[in-house]
Amino acid sequence: MSNRLYVGNLPFHATEDLISQYLAQFGEVRGVDLILDRVTGRPRGFAFVEMATPEGANKAIAELDGKNFEGRPLNVKVAEDRRGGGDSRGNGGPRRGGGGGGGGGGGGDRGWGRGR
């Protein structure tokens, strides 16, 4: 089992420190990554939390999933690993293909090869 948790449905005023303090009751918290909106810079309502041990992560899931935190029911589960590139079918690497090309020709009033 992973030590990394997804914690969703957080109140928008939650900070990394507040989340860390709240989850510390289940074990050592190694880090909190509160996800921010790229445009506004405001929290998006979810975070990734790394616990020191799988046991701490399991306890946090068992105790907190669905539990009210600052007036909102939390969604706590093992974080899916999305690092490593590729898509959901496991295809990594660069995209191939391309398009393009264009055709030349045809039509118009060019007059090539016509006598006047």
JSON list of C-alpha atoms in Angstrom, two decimals:
[
{"chain": "A", "resi": 1, "resn": "MET", "atom": "CA", "xyz": [0.00, 0.00, 0.00]},
{"chain": "A", "resi": 2, "resn": "SER", "atom": "CA", "xyz": [1.09, 3.53, -0.70]},
{"chain": "A", "resi": 3, "resn": "ASN", "atom": "CA", "xyz": [1.81, 6.19, 1.89]},
{"chain": "A", "resi": 4, "resn": "ARG", "atom": "CA", "xyz": [0.40, 8.89, -0.41]},
{"chain": "A", "resi": 5, "resn": "LEU", "atom": "CA", "xyz": [-3.20, 9.98, 0.11]},
{"chain": "A", "resi": 6, "resn": "TYR", "atom": "CA", "xyz": [-5.69, 12.01, -1.87]},
{"chain": "A", "resi": 7, "resn": "VAL", "atom": "CA", "xyz": [-7.72, 14.21, 0.48]},
{"chain": "A", "resi": 8, "resn": "GLY", "atom": "CA", "xyz": [-10.67, 15.81, -1.27]},
{"chain": "A", "resi": 9, "resn": "ASN", "atom": "CA", "xyz": [-13.61, 18.08, -0.50]},
{"chain": "A", "resi": 10, "resn": "LEU", "atom": "CA", "xyz": [-11.45, 20.29, 1.68]},
{"chain": "A", "resi": 11, "resn": "PRO", "atom": "CA", "xyz": [-12.78, 23.68, 2.72]},
{"chain": "A", "resi": 12, "resn": "PHE", "atom": "CA", "xyz": [-11.26, 26.39, 0.57]},
{"chain": "A", "resi": 13, "resn": "HIS", "atom": "CA", "xyz": [-9.72, 28.13, 3.60]},
{"chain": "A", "resi": 14, "resn": "ALA", "atom": "CA", "xyz": [-7.70, 25.01, 4.55]},
{"chain": "A", "resi": 15, "resn": "THR", "atom": "CA", "xyz": [-3.93, 25.43, 4.61]},
{"chain": "A", "resi": 16, "resn": "GLU", "atom": "CA", "xyz": [-1.13, 22.88, 4.32]},
{"chain": "A", "resi": 17, "resn": "ASP", "atom": "CA", "xyz": [-0.37, 23.39, 8.03]},
{"chain": "A", "resi": 18, "resn": "LEU", "atom": "CA", "xyz": [-3.99, 22.83, 9.07]},
{"chain": "A", "resi": 19, "resn": "ILE", "atom": "CA", "xyz": [-4.20, 19.64, 6.99]},
{"chain": "A", "resi": 20, "resn": "SER", "atom": "CA", "xyz": [-0.87, 18.39, 8.35]},
{"chain": "A", "resi": 21, "resn": "GLN", "atom": "CA", "xyz": [-1.92, 19.01, 11.96]},
{"chain": "A", "resi": 22, "resn": "TYR", "atom": "CA", "xyz": [-5.25, 17.26, 11.41]},
{"chain": "A", "resi": 23, "resn": "LEU", "atom": "CA", "xyz": [-3.70, 14.13, 9.87]},
{"chain": "A", "resi": 24, "resn": "ALA", "atom": "CA", "xyz": [-0.82, 13.96, 12.39]},
{"chain": "A", "resi": 25, "resn": "GLN", "atom": "CA", "xyz": [-3.13, 12.15, 14.81]},
{"chain": "A", "resi": 26, "resn": "PHE", "atom": "CA", "xyz": [-2.71, 9.06, 12.58]},
{"chain": "A", "resi": 27, "resn": "GLY", "atom": "CA", "xyz": [1.07, 9.19, 12.28]},
{"chain": "A", "resi": 28, "resn": "GLU", "atom": "CA", "xyz": [3.91, 11.32, 11.01]},
{"chain": "A", "resi": 29, "resn": "VAL", "atom": "CA", "xyz": [3.01, 13.50, 8.04]},
{"chain": "A", "resi": 30, "resn": "ARG", "atom": "CA", "xyz": [5.96, 13.85, 5.66]},
{"chain": "A", "resi": 31, "resn": "GLY", "atom": "CA", "xyz": [4.38, 16.42, 3.40]},
{"chain": "A", "resi": 32, "resn": "VAL", "atom": "CA", "xyz": [1.22, 18.11, 2.19]},
{"chain": "A", "resi": 33, "resn": "ASP", "atom": "CA", "xyz": [0.74, 19.33, -1.36]},
{"chain": "A", "resi": 34, "resn": "LEU", "atom": "CA", "xyz": [-2.33, 21.59, -1.44]},
{"chain": "A", "resi": 35, "resn": "ILE", "atom": "CA", "xyz": [-3.36, 21.98, -5.06]},
{"chain": "A", "resi": 36, "resn": "LEU", "atom": "CA", "xyz": [-3.92, 25.56, -6.23]},
{"chain": "A", "resi": 37, "resn": "ASP", "atom": "CA", "xyz": [-5.76, 26.94, -9.23]},
{"chain": "A", "resi": 38, "resn": "ARG", "atom": "CA", "xyz": [-3.19, 28.04, -11.83]},
{"chain": "A", "resi": 39, "resn": "VAL", "atom": "CA", "xyz": [-5.06, 31.20, -12.71]},
{"chain": "A", "resi": 40, "resn": "THR", "atom": "CA", "xyz": [-6.35, 32.46, -9.36]},
{"chain": "A", "resi": 41, "resn": "GLY", "atom": "CA", "xyz": [-3.77, 30.91, -7.04]},
{"chain": "A", "resi": 42, "resn": "ARG", "atom": "CA", "xyz": [-6.56, 29.83, -4.70]},
{"chain": "A", "resi": 43, "resn": "PRO", "atom": "CA", "xyz": [-6.94, 26.30, -3.29]},
{"chain": "A", "resi": 44, "resn": "ARG", "atom": "CA", "xyz": [-8.94, 23.90, -5.47]},
{"chain": "A", "resi": 45, "resn": "GLY", "atom": "CA", "xyz": [-10.32, 21.92, -2.50]},
{"chain": "A", "resi": 46, "resn": "PHE", "atom": "CA", "xyz": [-8.01, 18.91, -2.51]},
{"chain": "A", "resi": 47, "resn": "ALA", "atom": "CA", "xyz": [-4.51, 17.94, -1.47]},
{"chain": "A", "resi": 48, "resn": "PHE", "atom": "CA", "xyz": [-2.04, 15.08, -1.61]},
{"chain": "A", "resi": 49, "resn": "VAL", "atom": "CA", "xyz": [-0.63, 14.01, 1.74]},
{"chain": "A", "resi": 50, "resn": "GLU", "atom": "CA", "xyz": [2.36, 11.74, 2.27]},
{"chain": "A", "resi": 51, "resn": "MET", "atom": "CA", "xyz": [2.27, 9.79, 5.51]},
{"chain": "A", "resi": 52, "resn": "ALA", "atom": "CA", "xyz": [5.47, 8.26, 6.93]},
{"chain": "A", "resi": 53, "resn": "THR", "atom": "CA", "xyz": [4.06, 4.71, 6.98]},
{"chain": "A", "resi": 54, "resn": "PRO", "atom": "CA", "xyz": [1.41, 2.69, 5.18]},
{"chain": "A", "resi": 55, "resn": "GLU", "atom": "CA", "xyz": [-0.17, 2.00, 8.57]},
{"chain": "A", "resi": 56, "resn": "GLY", "atom": "CA", "xyz": [-0.63, 5.72, 9.17]},
{"chain": "A", "resi": 57, "resn": "ALA", "atom": "CA", "xyz": [-2.15, 6.11, 5.72]},
{"chain": "A", "resi": 58, "resn": "ASN", "atom": "CA", "xyz": [-4.54, 3.19, 6.34]},
{"chain": "A", "resi": 59, "resn": "LYS", "atom": "CA", "xyz": [-5.62, 4.64, 9.69]},
{"chain": "A", "resi": 60, "resn": "ALA", "atom": "CA", "xyz": [-6.24, 8.05, 8.13]},
{"chain": "A", "resi": 61, "resn": "ILE", "atom": "CA", "xyz": [-8.41, 6.52, 5.39]},
{"chain": "A", "resi": 62, "resn": "ALA", "atom": "CA", "xyz": [-10.37, 4.39, 7.86]},
{"chain": "A", "resi": 63, "resn": "GLU", "atom": "CA", "xyz": [-10.99, 7.25, 10.27]},
{"chain": "A", "resi": 64, "resn": "LEU", "atom": "CA", "xyz": [-11.39, 10.27, 7.99]},
{"chain": "A", "resi": 65, "resn": "ASP", "atom": "CA", "xyz": [-13.13, 9.15, 4.79]},
{"chain": "A", "resi": 66, "resn": "GLY", "atom": "CA", "xyz": [-16.61, 10.64, 5.02]},
{"chain": "A", "resi": 67, "resn": "LYS", "atom": "CA", "xyz": [-15.86, 12.43, 8.30]},
{"chain": "A", "resi": 68, "resn": "ASN", "atom": "CA", "xyz": [-16.77, 16.09, 8.66]},
{"chain": "A", "resi": 69, "resn": "PHE", "atom": "CA", "xyz": [-13.82, 18.50, 8.59]},
{"chain": "A", "resi": 70, "resn": "GLU", "atom": "CA", "xyz": [-14.57, 22.20, 8.98]},
{"chain": "A", "resi": 71, "resn": "GLY", "atom": "CA", "xyz": [-18.16, 21.53, 7.88]},
{"chain": "A", "resi": 72, "resn": "ARG", "atom": "CA", "xyz": [-17.40, 19.34, 4.83]},
{"chain": "A", "resi": 73, "resn": "PRO", "atom": "CA", "xyz": [-17.33, 15.52, 4.52]},
{"chain": "A", "resi": 74, "resn": "LEU", "atom": "CA", "xyz": [-13.83, 14.50, 3.49]},
{"chain": "A", "resi": 75, "resn": "ASN", "atom": "CA", "xyz": [-12.98, 12.14, 0.65]},
{"chain": "A", "resi": 76, "resn": "VAL", "atom": "CA", "xyz": [-9.81, 10.29, 1.68]},
{"chain": "A", "resi": 77, "resn": "LYS", "atom": "CA", "xyz": [-8.27, 7.50, -0.38]},
{"chain": "A", "resi": 78, "resn": "VAL", "atom": "CA", "xyz": [-4.96, 6.19, -1.70]},
{"chain": "A", "resi": 79, "resn": "ALA", "atom": "CA", "xyz": [-3.60, 8.62, -4.28]},
{"chain": "A", "resi": 80, "resn": "GLU", "atom": "CA", "xyz": [-3.31, 7.31, -7.81]},
{"chain": "A", "resi": 81, "resn": "ASP", "atom": "CA", "xyz": [0.19, 7.59, -9.20]},
{"chain": "A", "resi": 82, "resn": "ARG", "atom": "CA", "xyz": [0.06, 9.81, -12.26]},
{"chain": "A", "resi": 83, "resn": "ARG", "atom": "CA", "xyz": [3.76, 10.46, -12.52]},
{"chain": "A", "resi": 84, "resn": "GLY", "atom": "CA", "xyz": [5.58, 8.64, -15.24]},
{"chain": "A", "resi": 85, "resn": "GLY", "atom": "CA", "xyz": [3.72, 9.92, -18.24]},
{"chain": "A", "resi": 86, "resn": "GLY", "atom": "CA", "xyz": [1.70, 8.00, -20.69]},
{"chain": "A", "resi": 87, "resn": "ASP", "atom": "CA", "xyz": [-2.01, 7.56, -20.73]},
{"chain": "A", "resi": 88, "resn": "SER", "atom": "CA", "xyz": [-4.41, 5.31, -18.89]},
{"chain": "A", "resi": 89, "resn": "ARG", "atom": "CA", "xyz": [-3.65, 2.44, -21.28]},
{"chain": "A", "resi": 90, "resn": "GLY", "atom": "CA", "xyz": [-0.02, 2.46, -20.20]},
{"chain": "A", "resi": 91, "resn": "ASN", "atom": "CA", "xyz": [1.32, 3.96, -23.38]},
{"chain": "A", "resi": 92, "resn": "GLY", "atom": "CA", "xyz": [4.20, 6.21, -22.54]},
{"chain": "A", "resi": 93, "resn": "GLY", "atom": "CA", "xyz": [6.60, 8.06, -24.69]},
{"chain": "A", "resi": 94, "resn": "PRO", "atom": "CA", "xyz": [6.24, 10.80, -27.21]},
{"chain": "A", "resi": 95, "resn": "ARG", "atom": "CA", "xyz": [3.24, 11.20, -29.40]},
{"chain": "A", "resi": 96, "resn": "ARG", "atom": "CA", "xyz": [3.68, 10.18, -32.95]},
{"chain": "A", "resi": 97, "resn": "GLY", "atom": "CA", "xyz": [2.02, 11.18, -36.12]},
{"chain": "A", "resi": 98, "resn": "GLY", "atom": "CA", "xyz": [1.46, 14.49, -37.51]},
{"chain": "A", "resi": 99, "resn": "GLY", "atom": "CA", "xyz": [-0.43, 15.88, -40.18]},
{"chain": "A", "resi": 100, "resn": "GLY", "atom": "CA", "xyz": [0.03, 18.31, -42.60]},
{"chain": "A", "resi": 101, "resn": "GLY", "atom": "CA", "xyz": [1.17, 18.39, -45.91]},
{"chain": "A", "resi": 102, "resn": "GLY", "atom": "CA", "xyz": [-0.75, 20.27, -48.27]},
{"chain": "A", "resi": 103, "resn": "GLY", "atom": "CA", "xyz": [-1.32, 19.82, -51.69]},
{"chain": "A", "resi": 104, "resn": "GLY", "atom": "CA", "xyz": [-0.41, 22.04, -54.35]},
{"chain": "A", "resi": 105, "resn": "GLY", "atom": "CA", "xyz": [-2.17, 22.72, -57.13]},
{"chain": "A", "resi": 106, "resn": "GLY", "atom": "CA", "xyz": [-5.02, 22.84, -59.27]},
{"chain": "A", "resi": 107, "resn": "GLY", "atom": "CA", "xyz": [-7.45, 25.39, -60.31]},
{"chain": "A", "resi": 108, "resn": "GLY", "atom": "CA", "xyz": [-7.07, 29.03, -60.56]},
{"chain": "A", "resi": 109, "resn": "ASP", "atom": "CA", "xyz": [-6.46, 31.29, -63.47]},
{"chain": "A", "resi": 110, "resn": "ARG", "atom": "CA", "xyz": [-2.77, 30.79, -63.86]},
{"chain": "A", "resi": 111, "resn": "GLY", "atom": "CA", "xyz": [-2.59, 30.33, -67.52]},
{"chain": "A", "resi": 112, "resn": "TRP", "atom": "CA", "xyz": [0.36, 27.98, -67.39]},
{"chain": "A", "resi": 113, "resn": "GLY", "atom": "CA", "xyz": [1.01, 26.46, -70.72]},
{"chain": "A", "resi": 114, "resn": "ARG", "atom": "CA", "xyz": [-1.77, 28.29, -72.49]},
{"chain": "A", "resi": 115, "resn": "GLY", "atom": "CA", "xyz": [-1.16, 30.42, -75.38]},
{"chain": "A", "resi": 116, "resn": "ARG", "atom": "CA", "xyz": [-2.60, 33.87, -75.50]}
]
